[in-house]
Tab-separated table of C-alpha atoms in Angstrom:
chain	number	residue	atom	x	y	z
A	1	MET	CA	8.906	-25.492	14.143
A	2	CYS	CA	8.074	-21.799	14.653
A	3	LEU	CA	11.741	-20.813	14.339
A	4	THR	CA	12.065	-22.796	11.112
A	5	LEU	CA	8.938	-21.133	9.678
A	6	TYR	CA	10.204	-17.704	10.750
A	7	ARG	CA	13.532	-18.243	8.987
A	8	LEU	CA	11.801	-19.626	5.902
A	9	LEU	CA	9.595	-16.551	5.620
A	10	GLY	CA	12.671	-14.378	6.016
A	11	LYS	CA	14.098	-16.007	2.891
A	12	VAL	CA	11.045	-15.138	0.764
A	13	LEU	CA	10.436	-11.506	1.684
A	14	TRP	CA	9.205	-10.834	-1.853
A	15	ILE	CA	5.968	-12.626	-0.924
A	16	LEU	CA	5.133	-9.887	1.617
A	17	PRO	CA	4.034	-7.216	-0.920
A	18	ILE	CA	2.019	-9.804	-2.869
A	19	PHE	CA	0.353	-10.996	0.330
A	20	THR	CA	-0.460	-7.421	1.393
A	21	PHE	CA	-2.067	-6.506	-1.914
A	22	SER	CA	-3.997	-9.772	-2.177
A	23	TRP	CA	-5.133	-9.639	1.458
A	24	ILE	CA	-6.494	-6.086	1.407
A	25	PHE	CA	-8.094	-6.357	-2.018
A	26	SER	CA	-9.754	-9.715	-1.302
A	27	THR	CA	-10.963	-8.417	2.084
A	28	VAL	CA	-12.754	-5.492	0.469
A	29	LEU	CA	-14.292	-7.758	-2.165
A	30	LEU	CA	-15.406	-10.202	0.545
A	31	THR	CA	-17.091	-7.578	2.714
A	32	TYR	CA	-18.638	-5.985	-0.385
A	33	GLY	CA	-20.128	-9.325	-1.432
A	34	MET	CA	-21.420	-10.026	2.071
A	35	ALA	CA	-22.957	-6.558	2.417
A	36	VAL	CA	-24.733	-6.831	-0.930
A	37	ALA	CA	-25.956	-10.366	-0.173
A	38	GLN	CA	-27.364	-9.194	3.178
A	39	ASN	CA	-28.976	-6.114	1.580
A	40	HIS	CA	-26.838	-3.906	3.822
A	41	THR	CA	-25.684	-1.827	0.864
A	42	TYR	CA	-26.391	-1.479	-2.837
A	43	ALA	CA	-24.616	-3.322	-5.601
A	44	VAL	CA	-23.721	-0.268	-7.766
A	45	PHE	CA	-21.736	1.193	-6.128
A	46	PRO	CA	-21.041	1.962	-2.442
A	47	TYR	CA	-18.129	3.649	-0.767
A	48	ILE	CA	-15.645	1.090	0.515
A	49	SER	CA	-16.487	2.070	4.076
A	50	LYS	CA	-20.136	1.182	3.497
A	51	THR	CA	-19.185	-2.459	2.932
A	52	GLY	CA	-18.199	-2.909	6.585
A	53	THR	CA	-20.701	-1.039	8.753
A	54	GLN	CA	-23.088	-3.812	9.799
A	55	VAL	CA	-22.882	-7.314	11.263
A	56	PRO	CA	-21.471	-9.751	10.154
A	57	GLU	CA	-19.236	-8.001	7.601
A	58	ARG	CA	-18.268	-5.317	10.109
A	59	GLY	CA	-16.189	-7.714	12.205
A	60	ILE	CA	-14.429	-9.130	9.153
A	61	PHE	CA	-13.711	-5.640	7.814
A	62	THR	CA	-12.223	-4.483	11.124
A	63	LEU	CA	-10.064	-7.565	11.727
A	64	PHE	CA	-8.851	-8.158	8.182
A	65	ILE	CA	-8.156	-4.524	7.301
A	66	SER	CA	-6.237	-4.169	10.584
A	67	ILE	CA	-4.060	-7.116	9.546
A	68	GLY	CA	-3.587	-5.443	6.167
A	69	ALA	CA	-2.520	-2.204	7.861
A	70	LEU	CA	0.108	-4.040	9.915
A	71	SER	CA	1.302	-5.769	6.774
A	72	MET	CA	1.657	-2.382	5.057
A	73	ALA	CA	3.794	-1.196	7.966
A	74	MET	CA	6.019	-4.266	7.587
A	75	ASN	CA	6.469	-3.484	3.888
A	76	ALA	CA	7.461	0.073	4.767
A	77	GLU	CA	10.073	-1.147	7.243
A	78	MET	CA	11.543	-3.701	4.810
A	79	ARG	CA	11.680	-1.129	2.010
A	80	PHE	CA	13.498	1.264	4.364
A	81	LYS	CA	16.056	-1.422	5.228
A	82	TYR	CA	16.486	-2.354	1.564
A	83	VAL	CA	17.204	1.235	0.526
A	84	GLU	CA	19.682	1.511	3.409
A	85	LEU	CA	21.578	-1.497	2.039
A	86	MET	CA	21.505	0.013	-1.434
A	87	TYR	CA	23.002	3.409	-0.599
A	88	GLU	CA	25.690	1.797	1.559
A	89	ARG	CA	27.100	0.116	-1.524
A	90	MET	CA	26.519	3.087	-3.837
A	91	SER	CA	29.404	5.478	-4.556
A	92	LEU	CA	27.748	8.601	-3.179
A	93	THR	CA	29.220	11.743	-1.720
A	94	PRO	CA	28.487	12.342	1.979
A	95	ARG	CA	25.998	15.058	1.001
A	96	GLU	CA	24.194	12.785	-1.464
A	97	LYS	CA	24.095	9.964	1.066
A	98	THR	CA	22.636	12.277	3.717
A	99	ARG	CA	20.001	13.526	1.288
A	100	LEU	CA	19.009	10.004	0.268
A	101	SER	CA	18.943	8.887	3.900
A	102	THR	CA	16.653	11.788	4.831
A	103	MET	CA	14.335	10.979	1.955
A	104	ASN	CA	14.286	7.305	2.923
A	105	LYS	CA	13.424	8.123	6.549
A	106	SER	CA	10.695	10.517	5.429
A	107	ALA	CA	9.173	7.796	3.250
A	108	LEU	CA	9.267	5.391	6.193
A	109	TYR	CA	7.571	7.768	8.637
A	110	LEU	CA	4.906	8.796	6.140
A	111	SER	CA	4.269	5.156	5.204
A	112	LEU	CA	3.844	4.194	8.855
A	113	ALA	CA	1.453	7.123	9.332
A	114	ALA	CA	-0.530	5.990	6.271
A	115	ALA	CA	-0.709	2.442	7.669
A	116	PHE	CA	-1.877	3.862	10.997
A	117	GLY	CA	-4.558	5.775	9.104
A	118	LEU	CA	-5.768	2.513	7.597
A	119	LEU	CA	-5.878	1.017	11.088
A	120	ILE	CA	-8.096	3.929	12.172
A	121	VAL	CA	-10.366	3.338	9.165
A	122	ALA	CA	-10.770	-0.293	10.190
A	123	SER	CA	-11.376	0.479	13.865
A	124	PHE	CA	-13.935	3.290	13.544
A	125	GLN	CA	-16.938	2.571	11.303
A	126	VAL	CA	-18.110	5.471	9.177
A	127	ASP	CA	-21.723	5.368	10.407
A	128	ALA	CA	-20.849	5.255	14.107
A	129	MET	CA	-17.769	7.519	14.244
A	130	PRO	CA	-17.371	9.390	10.952
A	131	ILE	CA	-14.781	11.974	12.069
A	132	PRO	CA	-12.008	9.519	13.088
A	133	HIS	CA	-12.913	7.302	10.120
A	134	TYR	CA	-12.540	10.138	7.600
A	135	SER	CA	-9.375	11.335	9.344
A	136	GLY	CA	-7.848	7.873	8.935
A	137	ALA	CA	-8.849	7.717	5.275
A	138	PHE	CA	-7.297	11.149	4.707
A	139	LEU	CA	-4.034	9.990	6.294
A	140	THR	CA	-3.970	6.814	4.227
A	141	PHE	CA	-4.729	8.362	0.845
A	142	LEU	CA	-2.840	11.650	1.124
A	143	LEU	CA	0.298	10.357	2.852
A	144	GLY	CA	0.197	7.181	0.784
A	145	GLY	CA	0.221	9.288	-2.384
A	146	ILE	CA	3.179	11.339	-1.145
A	147	CYS	CA	5.054	8.126	-0.327
A	148	CYS	CA	4.484	6.857	-3.861
A	149	TRP	CA	6.321	9.868	-5.299
A	150	LEU	CA	9.091	9.682	-2.705
A	151	HIS	CA	9.787	6.022	-3.462
A	152	ALA	CA	9.785	6.749	-7.193
A	153	ILE	CA	12.457	9.433	-6.684
A	154	ILE	CA	14.524	7.048	-4.539
A	155	THR	CA	14.267	4.321	-7.200
A	156	TRP	CA	15.393	6.774	-9.883
A	157	LYS	CA	18.456	7.703	-7.844
A	158	MET	CA	19.281	3.998	-7.459
A	159	TYR	CA	18.879	3.487	-11.208
A	160	LYS	CA	21.237	6.373	-12.008
A	161	GLU	CA	23.856	4.757	-9.785
A	162	GLU	CA	23.388	1.091	-10.722
A	163	ARG	CA	22.180	1.407	-14.331
A	164	ASP	CA	20.182	-1.768	-13.831
A	165	LYS	CA	17.205	-2.365	-16.129
A	166	ALA	CA	15.167	-3.709	-13.200
A	167	PHE	CA	15.430	-0.345	-11.432
A	168	PHE	CA	14.337	1.487	-14.574
A	169	LEU	CA	11.261	-0.723	-15.082
A	170	THR	CA	10.364	-0.388	-11.414
A	171	PHE	CA	10.693	3.388	-11.692
A	172	ILE	CA	8.406	3.522	-14.740
A	173	PHE	CA	5.748	1.451	-12.986
A	174	GLN	CA	6.036	3.597	-9.852
A	175	ILE	CA	5.623	6.808	-11.830
A	176	ILE	CA	2.549	5.462	-13.640
A	177	VAL	CA	0.916	4.302	-10.416
A	178	SER	CA	1.828	7.578	-8.661
A	179	LEU	CA	0.119	9.541	-11.443
A	180	PHE	CA	-3.018	7.407	-11.128
A	181	VAL	CA	-2.992	7.846	-7.343
A	182	SER	CA	-2.767	11.632	-7.728
A	183	VAL	CA	-5.529	11.789	-10.347
A	184	PHE	CA	-7.908	9.548	-8.399
A	185	PHE	CA	-7.211	11.459	-5.173
A	186	VAL	CA	-8.171	14.752	-6.831
A	187	MET	CA	-11.234	13.176	-8.481
A	188	PHE	CA	-12.388	11.675	-5.205
A	189	SER	CA	-11.818	14.837	-3.168
A	190	VAL	CA	-13.518	17.156	-5.675
A	191	SER	CA	-16.496	14.891	-6.443
A	192	LEU	CA	-17.080	14.072	-2.772
A	193	GLY	CA	-16.893	17.727	-1.771
A	194	HIS	CA	-19.211	18.764	-4.627
A	195	TYR	CA	-21.676	16.013	-3.761
A	196	ARG	CA	-21.854	17.000	-0.099
A	197	GLN	CA	-22.219	20.672	-0.970
A	198	GLN	CA	-25.099	19.982	-3.369
A	199	ARG	CA	-26.768	17.562	-0.961
A	200	ASP	CA	-26.590	19.994	1.962
A	201	ALA	CA	-28.008	22.730	-0.286
A	202	GLY	CA	-31.099	20.585	-0.805
A	203	HIS	CA	-30.452	19.474	-4.377
A	204	GLY	CA	-31.598	15.912	-5.041
A	205	THR	CA	-32.388	13.443	-2.301
A	206	LYS	CA	-30.645	13.636	1.050
A	207	GLU	CA	-30.362	9.856	0.999
A	208	PHE	CA	-27.160	9.422	-0.976
A	209	ASP	CA	-27.702	5.673	-1.271
A	210	GLN	CA	-30.901	5.980	-3.324
A	211	PRO	CA	-30.298	5.079	-7.003
A	212	GLU	CA	-32.970	7.537	-8.152
A	213	GLY	CA	-31.296	10.461	-6.425
A	214	ALA	CA	-30.596	13.460	-8.642
A	215	LEU	CA	-27.043	13.553	-7.321
A	216	ARG	CA	-26.410	9.909	-8.103
A	217	PRO	CA	-23.939	10.570	-10.986
A	218	ILE	CA	-21.751	12.738	-8.743
A	219	PHE	CA	-21.924	10.170	-5.980
A	220	LEU	CA	-20.907	7.370	-8.348
A	221	THR	CA	-17.929	9.436	-9.518
A	222	ALA	CA	-16.789	9.776	-5.909
A	223	ALA	CA	-17.397	6.090	-5.146
A	224	PHE	CA	-15.611	4.754	-8.240
A	225	SER	CA	-12.651	7.103	-7.777
A	226	GLU	CA	-12.352	5.989	-4.134
A	227	TRP	CA	-12.207	2.315	-5.166
A	228	PHE	CA	-9.579	2.990	-7.828
A	229	LEU	CA	-7.621	5.229	-5.446
A	230	ALA	CA	-7.496	2.500	-2.813
A	231	LEU	CA	-6.553	-0.112	-5.414
A	232	THR	CA	-3.676	1.923	-6.847
A	233	VAL	CA	-2.269	2.861	-3.418
A	234	VAL	CA	-2.174	-0.798	-2.357
A	235	ALA	CA	-0.955	-1.964	-5.788
A	236	TYR	CA	2.055	0.331	-5.445
A	237	ILE	CA	3.440	-2.050	-2.827
A	238	LEU	CA	3.938	-4.617	-5.599
A	239	THR	CA	6.790	-2.471	-6.927
A	240	PHE	CA	8.807	-3.574	-3.887
A	241	VAL	CA	8.875	-7.209	-5.059
A	242	PRO	CA	12.050	-6.983	-7.253
A	243	GLY	CA	14.061	-5.402	-4.443
A	244	PHE	CA	12.792	-7.802	-1.793
A	245	ARG	CA	13.922	-10.732	-3.947
A	246	THR	CA	17.521	-9.703	-3.318
A	247	ILE	CA	17.418	-9.579	0.499
A	248	ASP	CA	16.889	-11.887	3.469
A	249	TYR	CA	15.522	-11.112	6.919
A	250	ASP	CA	17.144	-13.040	9.757
A	251	GLY	CA	17.011	-12.241	13.461
A	252	GLY	CA	15.975	-8.627	12.933
A	253	VAL	CA	18.773	-8.063	10.406
A	254	VAL	CA	18.185	-7.405	6.709
A	255	LYS	CA	21.054	-8.543	4.486
A	256	TRP	CA	21.804	-9.368	0.877
A	257	LYS	CA	21.044	-12.872	-0.302
A	258	ALA	CA	24.081	-15.095	-0.681
A	259	PRO	CA	25.118	-15.670	-4.320
A	260	VAL	CA	23.797	-18.914	-5.781
A	261	SER	CA	27.308	-20.075	-6.655
A	262	SER	CA	28.388	-19.557	-3.049
A	263	SER	CA	25.435	-21.554	-1.770
A	264	VAL	CA	26.154	-24.382	-4.199
A	265	SER	CA	29.832	-24.552	-3.227
A	266	THR	CA	28.884	-24.628	0.453
A	267	CYS	CA	26.484	-27.515	-0.138
A	268	THR	CA	29.165	-29.361	-2.124
A	269	LYS	CA	31.699	-29.007	0.710
A	270	MET	CA	29.149	-30.303	3.221
A	271	MET	CA	28.407	-33.336	1.040
A	272	ARG	CA	32.124	-34.090	0.697
A	273	CYS	CA	32.616	-33.883	4.442
A	274	CYS	CA	29.721	-36.245	5.045
A	275	SER	CA	31.081	-38.731	2.551
């Protein structure tokens, strides 16, 4: 039963990016709703980390975000394998192949580091251990943003070789999302830094979660940009869906899907033998 399920999932790898995005996004919405319902945070509008600092939402945040981080790592590995298959069939010079391989490995390592950062975010709550929590968030957002641009460049190189419309559309979407990631990262970093500087200088209330605080507009800018930054980084994984539709994962090996005509002819031969 387990082996059958494992092989079935290997045939529908394209579900993995959709699952990852849906899982992480719904987890954050769930913990946000629970925190607001329990009066553990305010409705408009907390940092994402503030939705998972108290019981019971803290346990859900830690467990579910950890699963999401592992799922992100799986996406990174499958994307790496997919690009490997692509440049093996592309007519590249040895130098071009080496360059693309290096870029693909760099994207893999940075993606795994970003996923590890998300695991740190889930494991260390911001109120109890802020330094490791912020370090994990920095890894996730900064390295995740770099990976977005790297994958966009790799997709463009594949489009130039294959001239497939699907690659071009994927590239356009990746560029748009990468731009949003970069903009929201700068907005979040600048507004958060400015808010902390003003708060430490004694301007406004020191309680950043008070709606009447004089620094509330700056805080809301940081909070909203963090939410949109997280959303765009995770949404980028959806650009892997078209590529994952063309591959299977079986016994640790990633390979191209068999042509439909080949599958049909095989089934026909089997039916003839049985008859």
